[in-house]
């Protein structure tokens, strides 16, 4: 069984795949935890072990692991989880010896977040042609992937949750709100007005950036949305062609497959 871990700035996703993850089946199980670099491998083991047990599985069933993280301080605990509790050595994206199998066409490839590169891998194997990968995470990112699967660069903008928190912190009378699609564009109270500004403001951001990227790419492009809020925005605009919420995890599985075969 393969354990794939995607550690983002806000949440960490754990998924397990049958066997070595060589098929295209959905994960046997997938769980999300708040990212905390102070968490120990033992704490991860207790939490993940309980969730695996609910699915009729256990830590001892894990034979391989692959980790993608944008939080360097937390990699040690995840690596120890795999060694001490699963009995396997984790491959870590971005470390020597882990080949993504794609060309990275930017001056400093090491500056590109591991999650964005894994998204490029996952998007290319699941969606044909040139792509824009839109990821709703702590930051909202737009990445260009060529029809051949090369990473061509992208755009980083503030994430929705960050924007909401900044609005609340900077304006004393504005409350914290949940992200939702408002019933009308024009809000008739404070909360609906804030929801409309965030929701339709981000729709405008998506449409504007995607249009400008398409003009530069100058060939037919498919825009694929992923991340926790991708479903909420997927039907809001024609700028998004497909929603693929498991793109990063499936990209990790593919990276593991390529490295295992190469090894």
PDB file of C-alpha atoms in Angstrom:
ATOM      1  CA  UNK A   1       0.000   0.000   0.000  1.00  0.00           C
ATOM      2  CA  UNK A   2       1.270   3.475  -0.897  1.00  0.00           C
ATOM      3  CA  UNK A   3       0.969   6.460   1.452  1.00  0.00           C
ATOM      4  CA  UNK A   4       0.949   9.848  -0.323  1.00  0.00           C
ATOM      5  CA  UNK A   5       1.239  12.998   1.782  1.00  0.00           C
ATOM      6  CA  UNK A   6       0.685  16.545   0.517  1.00  0.00           C
ATOM      7  CA  UNK A   7       1.721  19.012   3.239  1.00  0.00           C
ATOM      8  CA  UNK A   8       0.510  22.521   2.449  1.00  0.00           C
ATOM      9  CA  UNK A   9       0.764  25.708   4.463  1.00  0.00           C
ATOM     10  CA  UNK A  10      -2.735  25.287   5.930  1.00  0.00           C
ATOM     11  CA  UNK A  11      -3.686  21.609   5.604  1.00  0.00           C
ATOM     12  CA  UNK A  12      -1.903  18.296   5.139  1.00  0.00           C
ATOM     13  CA  UNK A  13      -3.622  15.591   3.098  1.00  0.00           C
ATOM     14  CA  UNK A  14      -2.889  11.897   3.621  1.00  0.00           C
ATOM     15  CA  UNK A  15      -4.057   9.307   1.078  1.00  0.00           C
ATOM     16  CA  UNK A  16      -3.456   5.584   0.705  1.00  0.00           C
ATOM     17  CA  UNK A  17      -3.526   3.623  -2.546  1.00  0.00           C
ATOM     18  CA  UNK A  18      -3.803  -0.101  -3.037  1.00  0.00           C
ATOM     19  CA  UNK A  19      -0.587  -1.953  -3.812  1.00  0.00           C
ATOM     20  CA  UNK A  20       2.182   0.361  -4.949  1.00  0.00           C
ATOM     21  CA  UNK A  21      -0.162   2.901  -6.448  1.00  0.00           C
ATOM     22  CA  UNK A  22       0.366   1.678 -10.007  1.00  0.00           C
ATOM     23  CA  UNK A  23      -3.279   1.702 -11.067  1.00  0.00           C
ATOM     24  CA  UNK A  24      -5.567   4.658 -11.680  1.00  0.00           C
ATOM     25  CA  UNK A  25      -8.045   3.796  -8.952  1.00  0.00           C
ATOM     26  CA  UNK A  26      -9.234   6.321  -6.396  1.00  0.00           C
ATOM     27  CA  UNK A  27      -7.499   6.288  -3.002  1.00  0.00           C
ATOM     28  CA  UNK A  28      -8.626   3.651  -0.519  1.00  0.00           C
ATOM     29  CA  UNK A  29      -8.861   6.486   1.982  1.00  0.00           C
ATOM     30  CA  UNK A  30      -8.040  10.182   2.169  1.00  0.00           C
ATOM     31  CA  UNK A  31      -7.866  12.403   5.246  1.00  0.00           C
ATOM     32  CA  UNK A  32      -6.995  16.017   6.006  1.00  0.00           C
ATOM     33  CA  UNK A  33      -5.297  17.527   9.078  1.00  0.00           C
ATOM     34  CA  UNK A  34      -4.296  21.061   9.970  1.00  0.00           C
ATOM     35  CA  UNK A  35      -0.627  21.606   9.161  1.00  0.00           C
ATOM     36  CA  UNK A  36       1.446  22.030  12.313  1.00  0.00           C
ATOM     37  CA  UNK A  37       5.234  21.784  12.046  1.00  0.00           C
ATOM     38  CA  UNK A  38       5.378  21.079  15.796  1.00  0.00           C
ATOM     39  CA  UNK A  39       3.462  17.814  15.443  1.00  0.00           C
ATOM     40  CA  UNK A  40       5.573  14.720  16.126  1.00  0.00           C
ATOM     41  CA  UNK A  41       5.720  11.476  14.191  1.00  0.00           C
ATOM     42  CA  UNK A  42       4.077   9.696  17.127  1.00  0.00           C
ATOM     43  CA  UNK A  43       1.138  12.123  17.042  1.00  0.00           C
ATOM     44  CA  UNK A  44       0.734  11.525  13.308  1.00  0.00           C
ATOM     45  CA  UNK A  45       0.887   7.771  13.900  1.00  0.00           C
ATOM     46  CA  UNK A  46      -1.903   7.804  16.495  1.00  0.00           C
ATOM     47  CA  UNK A  47      -4.143  10.022  14.365  1.00  0.00           C
ATOM     48  CA  UNK A  48      -3.523   8.237  11.066  1.00  0.00           C
ATOM     49  CA  UNK A  49      -3.635   4.800  12.662  1.00  0.00           C
ATOM     50  CA  UNK A  50      -7.137   5.423  14.004  1.00  0.00           C
ATOM     51  CA  UNK A  51      -8.393   6.619  10.621  1.00  0.00           C
ATOM     52  CA  UNK A  52      -6.815   3.682   8.809  1.00  0.00           C
ATOM     53  CA  UNK A  53      -8.450   1.303  11.287  1.00  0.00           C
ATOM     54  CA  UNK A  54     -11.862   2.720  10.421  1.00  0.00           C
ATOM     55  CA  UNK A  55     -11.156   1.717   6.808  1.00  0.00           C
ATOM     56  CA  UNK A  56     -10.036  -1.767   7.838  1.00  0.00           C
ATOM     57  CA  UNK A  57      -6.361  -0.894   7.287  1.00  0.00           C
ATOM     58  CA  UNK A  58      -3.297  -0.278   9.437  1.00  0.00           C
ATOM     59  CA  UNK A  59       0.071   1.448   9.430  1.00  0.00           C
ATOM     60  CA  UNK A  60       1.725  -1.948   8.933  1.00  0.00           C
ATOM     61  CA  UNK A  61      -0.016  -2.230   5.538  1.00  0.00           C
ATOM     62  CA  UNK A  62       1.969   0.755   4.195  1.00  0.00           C
ATOM     63  CA  UNK A  63       4.911  -0.427   2.092  1.00  0.00           C
ATOM     64  CA  UNK A  64       5.900   2.789   0.298  1.00  0.00           C
ATOM     65  CA  UNK A  65       5.487   6.518   0.858  1.00  0.00           C
ATOM     66  CA  UNK A  66       5.931   9.765  -1.001  1.00  0.00           C
ATOM     67  CA  UNK A  67       5.788  13.251   0.497  1.00  0.00           C
ATOM     68  CA  UNK A  68       5.360  16.707  -0.996  1.00  0.00           C
ATOM     69  CA  UNK A  69       5.734  19.617   1.422  1.00  0.00           C
ATOM     70  CA  UNK A  70       5.970  23.399   1.284  1.00  0.00           C
ATOM     71  CA  UNK A  71       6.688  23.470   5.038  1.00  0.00           C
ATOM     72  CA  UNK A  72      10.323  22.340   5.420  1.00  0.00           C
ATOM     73  CA  UNK A  73      10.131  22.277   9.229  1.00  0.00           C
ATOM     74  CA  UNK A  74       7.531  19.511   9.115  1.00  0.00           C
ATOM     75  CA  UNK A  75       9.282  17.082   6.762  1.00  0.00           C
ATOM     76  CA  UNK A  76      11.297  15.421   9.529  1.00  0.00           C
ATOM     77  CA  UNK A  77       8.204  14.264  11.427  1.00  0.00           C
ATOM     78  CA  UNK A  78       6.584  12.917   8.263  1.00  0.00           C
ATOM     79  CA  UNK A  79       9.765  11.070   7.349  1.00  0.00           C
ATOM     80  CA  UNK A  80       9.944   9.606  10.869  1.00  0.00           C
ATOM     81  CA  UNK A  81       6.294   8.550  10.648  1.00  0.00           C
ATOM     82  CA  UNK A  82       7.145   6.430   7.643  1.00  0.00           C
ATOM     83  CA  UNK A  83      10.371   4.964   9.052  1.00  0.00           C
ATOM     84  CA  UNK A  84       9.322   4.367  12.667  1.00  0.00           C
ATOM     85  CA  UNK A  85       5.667   3.413  12.237  1.00  0.00           C
ATOM     86  CA  UNK A  86       5.350   2.089   8.681  1.00  0.00           C
ATOM     87  CA  UNK A  87       8.773   0.548   8.160  1.00  0.00           C
ATOM     88  CA  UNK A  88       9.506   2.321   4.884  1.00  0.00           C
ATOM     89  CA  UNK A  89      11.606   5.216   3.649  1.00  0.00           C
ATOM     90  CA  UNK A  90       9.604   8.093   2.158  1.00  0.00           C
ATOM     91  CA  UNK A  91      10.550   9.720  -1.107  1.00  0.00           C
ATOM     92  CA  UNK A  92      10.396  13.499  -0.674  1.00  0.00           C
ATOM     93  CA  UNK A  93       9.685  15.677  -3.712  1.00  0.00           C
ATOM     94  CA  UNK A  94      12.451  18.205  -4.237  1.00  0.00           C
ATOM     95  CA  UNK A  95      15.202  16.117  -2.681  1.00  0.00           C
ATOM     96  CA  UNK A  96      18.049  14.582  -4.730  1.00  0.00           C
ATOM     97  CA  UNK A  97      17.131  11.296  -6.311  1.00  0.00           C
ATOM     98  CA  UNK A  98      13.434  12.106  -6.771  1.00  0.00           C
ATOM     99  CA  UNK A  99      12.816  12.778 -10.457  1.00  0.00           C
ATOM    100  CA  UNK A 100       9.504  14.356 -11.422  1.00  0.00           C
ATOM    101  CA  UNK A 101       9.931  13.285 -15.018  1.00  0.00           C
ATOM    102  CA  UNK A 102       9.080  16.737 -16.421  1.00  0.00           C
ATOM    103  CA  UNK A 103      10.974  19.700 -17.832  1.00  0.00           C
ATOM    104  CA  UNK A 104      10.827  22.818 -15.631  1.00  0.00           C
ATOM    105  CA  UNK A 105      11.189  25.828 -17.927  1.00  0.00           C
ATOM    106  CA  UNK A 106      11.972  28.547 -15.371  1.00  0.00           C
ATOM    107  CA  UNK A 107      15.369  30.083 -14.469  1.00  0.00           C
ATOM    108  CA  UNK A 108      15.365  28.772 -10.876  1.00  0.00           C
ATOM    109  CA  UNK A 109      13.399  25.489 -10.651  1.00  0.00           C
ATOM    110  CA  UNK A 110      14.130  25.207  -6.918  1.00  0.00           C
ATOM    111  CA  UNK A 111      11.941  28.275  -6.316  1.00  0.00           C
ATOM    112  CA  UNK A 112       8.798  26.528  -7.564  1.00  0.00           C
ATOM    113  CA  UNK A 113       6.718  24.969  -4.796  1.00  0.00           C
ATOM    114  CA  UNK A 114       6.720  21.178  -4.738  1.00  0.00           C
ATOM    115  CA  UNK A 115       2.913  21.124  -4.807  1.00  0.00           C
ATOM    116  CA  UNK A 116       2.794  23.161  -8.010  1.00  0.00           C
ATOM    117  CA  UNK A 117       5.210  20.828  -9.773  1.00  0.00           C
ATOM    118  CA  UNK A 118       3.313  17.763  -8.573  1.00  0.00           C
ATOM    119  CA  UNK A 119       0.108  19.410  -9.843  1.00  0.00           C
ATOM    120  CA  UNK A 120       1.763  19.755 -13.257  1.00  0.00           C
ATOM    121  CA  UNK A 121       2.556  16.033 -13.270  1.00  0.00           C
ATOM    122  CA  UNK A 122      -0.952  15.073 -12.169  1.00  0.00           C
ATOM    123  CA  UNK A 123      -2.653  17.427 -14.612  1.00  0.00           C
ATOM    124  CA  UNK A 124      -0.654  16.222 -17.619  1.00  0.00           C
ATOM    125  CA  UNK A 125      -1.482  12.535 -17.076  1.00  0.00           C
ATOM    126  CA  UNK A 126      -5.194  13.225 -16.556  1.00  0.00           C
ATOM    127  CA  UNK A 127      -5.949  16.017 -19.040  1.00  0.00           C
ATOM    128  CA  UNK A 128      -4.649  16.223 -22.635  1.00  0.00           C
ATOM    129  CA  UNK A 129      -3.108  19.276 -24.281  1.00  0.00           C
ATOM    130  CA  UNK A 130      -1.796  22.543 -22.893  1.00  0.00           C
ATOM    131  CA  UNK A 131      -3.134  23.360 -19.431  1.00  0.00           C
ATOM    132  CA  UNK A 132      -3.641  26.048 -16.844  1.00  0.00           C
ATOM    133  CA  UNK A 133      -3.765  24.520 -13.363  1.00  0.00           C
ATOM    134  CA  UNK A 134      -5.696  26.684 -10.912  1.00  0.00           C
ATOM    135  CA  UNK A 135      -5.105  25.647  -7.296  1.00  0.00           C
ATOM    136  CA  UNK A 136      -7.214  27.101  -4.484  1.00  0.00           C
ATOM    137  CA  UNK A 137      -4.897  26.818  -1.489  1.00  0.00           C
ATOM    138  CA  UNK A 138      -3.348  29.133   1.071  1.00  0.00           C
ATOM    139  CA  UNK A 139      -2.314  31.028  -2.043  1.00  0.00           C
ATOM    140  CA  UNK A 140      -4.339  30.896  -5.245  1.00  0.00           C
ATOM    141  CA  UNK A 141      -1.940  29.771  -7.963  1.00  0.00           C
ATOM    142  CA  UNK A 142      -2.208  29.578 -11.733  1.00  0.00           C
ATOM    143  CA  UNK A 143       0.380  27.384 -13.474  1.00  0.00           C
ATOM    144  CA  UNK A 144       1.059  26.817 -17.151  1.00  0.00           C
ATOM    145  CA  UNK A 145       1.770  23.264 -18.348  1.00  0.00           C
ATOM    146  CA  UNK A 146       2.672  22.632 -21.974  1.00  0.00           C
ATOM    147  CA  UNK A 147       1.036  19.953 -24.100  1.00  0.00           C
ATOM    148  CA  UNK A 148       4.243  17.923 -23.623  1.00  0.00           C
ATOM    149  CA  UNK A 149       3.949  18.178 -19.832  1.00  0.00           C
ATOM    150  CA  UNK A 150       6.622  20.805 -19.172  1.00  0.00           C
ATOM    151  CA  UNK A 151       6.130  23.324 -16.373  1.00  0.00           C
ATOM    152  CA  UNK A 152       6.227  26.804 -17.944  1.00  0.00           C
ATOM    153  CA  UNK A 153       5.743  29.146 -14.973  1.00  0.00           C
ATOM    154  CA  UNK A 154       2.756  30.684 -13.282  1.00  0.00           C
ATOM    155  CA  UNK A 155       1.102  33.265 -11.070  1.00  0.00           C
ATOM    156  CA  UNK A 156       0.727  33.475  -7.282  1.00  0.00           C
ATOM    157  CA  UNK A 157      -2.060  35.546  -5.710  1.00  0.00           C
ATOM    158  CA  UNK A 158      -3.424  35.734  -2.152  1.00  0.00           C
ATOM    159  CA  UNK A 159      -5.661  32.846  -1.178  1.00  0.00           C
ATOM    160  CA  UNK A 160      -9.308  33.347  -0.352  1.00  0.00           C
ATOM    161  CA  UNK A 161      -8.922  32.558   3.347  1.00  0.00           C
ATOM    162  CA  UNK A 162      -6.008  35.006   3.599  1.00  0.00           C
ATOM    163  CA  UNK A 163      -8.055  37.723   1.936  1.00  0.00           C
ATOM    164  CA  UNK A 164     -10.984  37.144   4.279  1.00  0.00           C
ATOM    165  CA  UNK A 165      -8.750  37.220   7.351  1.00  0.00           C
ATOM    166  CA  UNK A 166      -7.013  40.406   6.180  1.00  0.00           C
ATOM    167  CA  UNK A 167     -10.402  42.062   5.634  1.00  0.00           C
ATOM    168  CA  UNK A 168     -11.541  41.096   9.131  1.00  0.00           C
ATOM    169  CA  UNK A 169      -8.281  42.161  10.790  1.00  0.00           C
ATOM    170  CA  UNK A 170      -8.041  45.521   9.021  1.00  0.00           C
ATOM    171  CA  UNK A 171     -11.670  46.595   9.424  1.00  0.00           C
ATOM    172  CA  UNK A 172     -12.919  46.500  13.011  1.00  0.00           C
ATOM    173  CA  UNK A 173     -16.606  46.210  12.133  1.00  0.00           C
ATOM    174  CA  UNK A 174     -16.278  43.470   9.533  1.00  0.00           C
ATOM    175  CA  UNK A 175     -16.798  39.939  10.927  1.00  0.00           C
ATOM    176  CA  UNK A 176     -15.201  36.662   9.931  1.00  0.00           C
ATOM    177  CA  UNK A 177     -17.382  34.981   7.336  1.00  0.00           C
ATOM    178  CA  UNK A 178     -17.614  31.678   5.488  1.00  0.00           C
ATOM    179  CA  UNK A 179     -16.945  31.548   1.761  1.00  0.00           C
ATOM    180  CA  UNK A 180     -20.143  30.883  -0.175  1.00  0.00           C
ATOM    181  CA  UNK A 181     -21.825  31.902  -3.395  1.00  0.00           C
ATOM    182  CA  UNK A 182     -24.225  34.743  -2.544  1.00  0.00           C
ATOM    183  CA  UNK A 183     -27.769  34.776  -3.847  1.00  0.00           C
ATOM    184  CA  UNK A 184     -27.228  38.128  -5.578  1.00  0.00           C
ATOM    185  CA  UNK A 185     -24.227  40.199  -6.587  1.00  0.00           C
ATOM    186  CA  UNK A 186     -25.399  43.302  -4.734  1.00  0.00           C
ATOM    187  CA  UNK A 187     -25.383  42.641  -1.000  1.00  0.00           C
ATOM    188  CA  UNK A 188     -28.067  44.257   1.166  1.00  0.00           C
ATOM    189  CA  UNK A 189     -26.291  43.628   4.467  1.00  0.00           C
ATOM    190  CA  UNK A 190     -22.680  43.476   5.615  1.00  0.00           C
ATOM    191  CA  UNK A 191     -22.163  39.707   5.431  1.00  0.00           C
ATOM    192  CA  UNK A 192     -23.756  39.232   1.973  1.00  0.00           C
ATOM    193  CA  UNK A 193     -21.782  42.251   0.727  1.00  0.00           C
ATOM    194  CA  UNK A 194     -18.537  40.689   1.963  1.00  0.00           C
ATOM    195  CA  UNK A 195     -19.435  37.303   0.518  1.00  0.00           C
ATOM    196  CA  UNK A 196     -20.202  38.869  -2.838  1.00  0.00           C
ATOM    197  CA  UNK A 197     -16.963  40.843  -2.840  1.00  0.00           C
ATOM    198  CA  UNK A 198     -14.885  37.768  -2.106  1.00  0.00           C
ATOM    199  CA  UNK A 199     -16.764  35.321  -4.314  1.00  0.00           C
ATOM    200  CA  UNK A 200     -17.351  37.452  -7.388  1.00  0.00           C
ATOM    201  CA  UNK A 201     -14.061  39.258  -6.855  1.00  0.00           C
ATOM    202  CA  UNK A 202     -12.248  35.937  -7.165  1.00  0.00           C
ATOM    203  CA  UNK A 203     -14.348  34.959 -10.171  1.00  0.00           C
ATOM    204  CA  UNK A 204     -13.188  38.197 -11.788  1.00  0.00           C
ATOM    205  CA  UNK A 205      -9.591  37.413 -10.798  1.00  0.00           C
ATOM    206  CA  UNK A 206      -9.865  33.936 -12.321  1.00  0.00           C
ATOM    207  CA  UNK A 207     -11.401  35.174 -15.560  1.00  0.00           C
ATOM    208  CA  UNK A 208      -8.914  38.007 -15.973  1.00  0.00           C
ATOM    209  CA  UNK A 209      -5.783  35.973 -15.267  1.00  0.00           C
ATOM    210  CA  UNK A 210      -6.882  32.961 -17.310  1.00  0.00           C
ATOM    211  CA  UNK A 211      -7.674  35.215 -20.291  1.00  0.00           C
ATOM    212  CA  UNK A 212      -4.264  36.885 -20.112  1.00  0.00           C
ATOM    213  CA  UNK A 213      -2.462  33.561 -19.741  1.00  0.00           C
ATOM    214  CA  UNK A 214      -4.305  32.128 -22.730  1.00  0.00           C
ATOM    215  CA  UNK A 215      -3.268  35.153 -24.800  1.00  0.00           C
ATOM    216  CA  UNK A 216       0.391  34.479 -23.978  1.00  0.00           C
ATOM    217  CA  UNK A 217       0.198  30.713 -24.470  1.00  0.00           C
ATOM    218  CA  UNK A 218      -1.353  31.221 -27.917  1.00  0.00           C
ATOM    219  CA  UNK A 219      -2.698  27.664 -28.367  1.00  0.00           C
ATOM    220  CA  UNK A 220      -5.822  25.876 -27.152  1.00  0.00           C
ATOM    221  CA  UNK A 221      -5.709  25.567 -23.359  1.00  0.00           C
ATOM    222  CA  UNK A 222      -7.783  23.674 -20.802  1.00  0.00           C
ATOM    223  CA  UNK A 223      -8.122  25.206 -17.336  1.00  0.00           C
ATOM    224  CA  UNK A 224      -8.256  22.640 -14.533  1.00  0.00           C
ATOM    225  CA  UNK A 225      -9.174  23.720 -10.993  1.00  0.00           C
ATOM    226  CA  UNK A 226      -8.062  21.864  -7.886  1.00  0.00           C
ATOM    227  CA  UNK A 227      -7.849  22.506  -4.154  1.00  0.00           C
ATOM    228  CA  UNK A 228     -10.403  22.686  -1.380  1.00  0.00           C
ATOM    229  CA  UNK A 229     -12.587  25.408  -2.908  1.00  0.00           C
ATOM    230  CA  UNK A 230     -12.399  24.266  -6.519  1.00  0.00           C
ATOM    231  CA  UNK A 231     -15.910  22.798  -6.407  1.00  0.00           C
ATOM    232  CA  UNK A 232     -17.380  26.054  -5.149  1.00  0.00           C
ATOM    233  CA  UNK A 233     -16.007  28.024  -8.110  1.00  0.00           C
ATOM    234  CA  UNK A 234     -16.111  25.339 -10.802  1.00  0.00           C
ATOM    235  CA  UNK A 235     -19.606  26.225 -12.038  1.00  0.00           C
ATOM    236  CA  UNK A 236     -19.268  29.971 -11.582  1.00  0.00           C
ATOM    237  CA  UNK A 237     -17.346  30.774 -14.734  1.00  0.00           C
ATOM    238  CA  UNK A 238     -16.631  29.395 -18.195  1.00  0.00           C
ATOM    239  CA  UNK A 239     -12.942  30.135 -17.536  1.00  0.00           C
ATOM    240  CA  UNK A 240     -12.766  26.819 -15.602  1.00  0.00           C
ATOM    241  CA  UNK A 241     -13.119  23.794 -17.879  1.00  0.00           C
ATOM    242  CA  UNK A 242     -12.711  20.978 -15.345  1.00  0.00           C
ATOM    243  CA  UNK A 243     -12.566  20.431 -11.584  1.00  0.00           C
ATOM    244  CA  UNK A 244     -10.118  17.797 -10.318  1.00  0.00           C
ATOM    245  CA  UNK A 245      -9.905  18.051  -6.513  1.00  0.00           C
ATOM    246  CA  UNK A 246      -7.477  15.094  -6.122  1.00  0.00           C
ATOM    247  CA  UNK A 247      -4.938  16.374  -8.648  1.00  0.00           C
ATOM    248  CA  UNK A 248      -2.034  16.799  -6.213  1.00  0.00           C
ATOM    249  CA  UNK A 249      -2.455  13.405  -4.577  1.00  0.00           C
ATOM    250  CA  UNK A 250      -2.744  11.676  -7.958  1.00  0.00           C
ATOM    251  CA  UNK A 251       0.326  13.598  -9.145  1.00  0.00           C
ATOM    252  CA  UNK A 252       2.235  12.297  -6.124  1.00  0.00           C
ATOM    253  CA  UNK A 253       1.227   8.764  -6.990  1.00  0.00           C
ATOM    254  CA  UNK A 254       2.539   9.253 -10.534  1.00  0.00           C
ATOM    255  CA  UNK A 255       5.859  10.689  -9.292  1.00  0.00           C
ATOM    256  CA  UNK A 256       6.246   7.668  -7.019  1.00  0.00           C
ATOM    257  CA  UNK A 257       5.479   5.331  -9.936  1.00  0.00           C
ATOM    258  CA  UNK A 258       8.091   6.982 -12.174  1.00  0.00           C
ATOM    259  CA  UNK A 259      10.809   6.819  -9.514  1.00  0.00           C
ATOM    260  CA  UNK A 260      10.061   3.251  -8.527  1.00  0.00           C
ATOM    261  CA  UNK A 261      10.296   2.127 -12.135  1.00  0.00           C
ATOM    262  CA  UNK A 262      13.501   4.114 -12.633  1.00  0.00           C
ATOM    263  CA  UNK A 263      14.969   2.515  -9.508  1.00  0.00           C
TER     264      UNK A 263
END
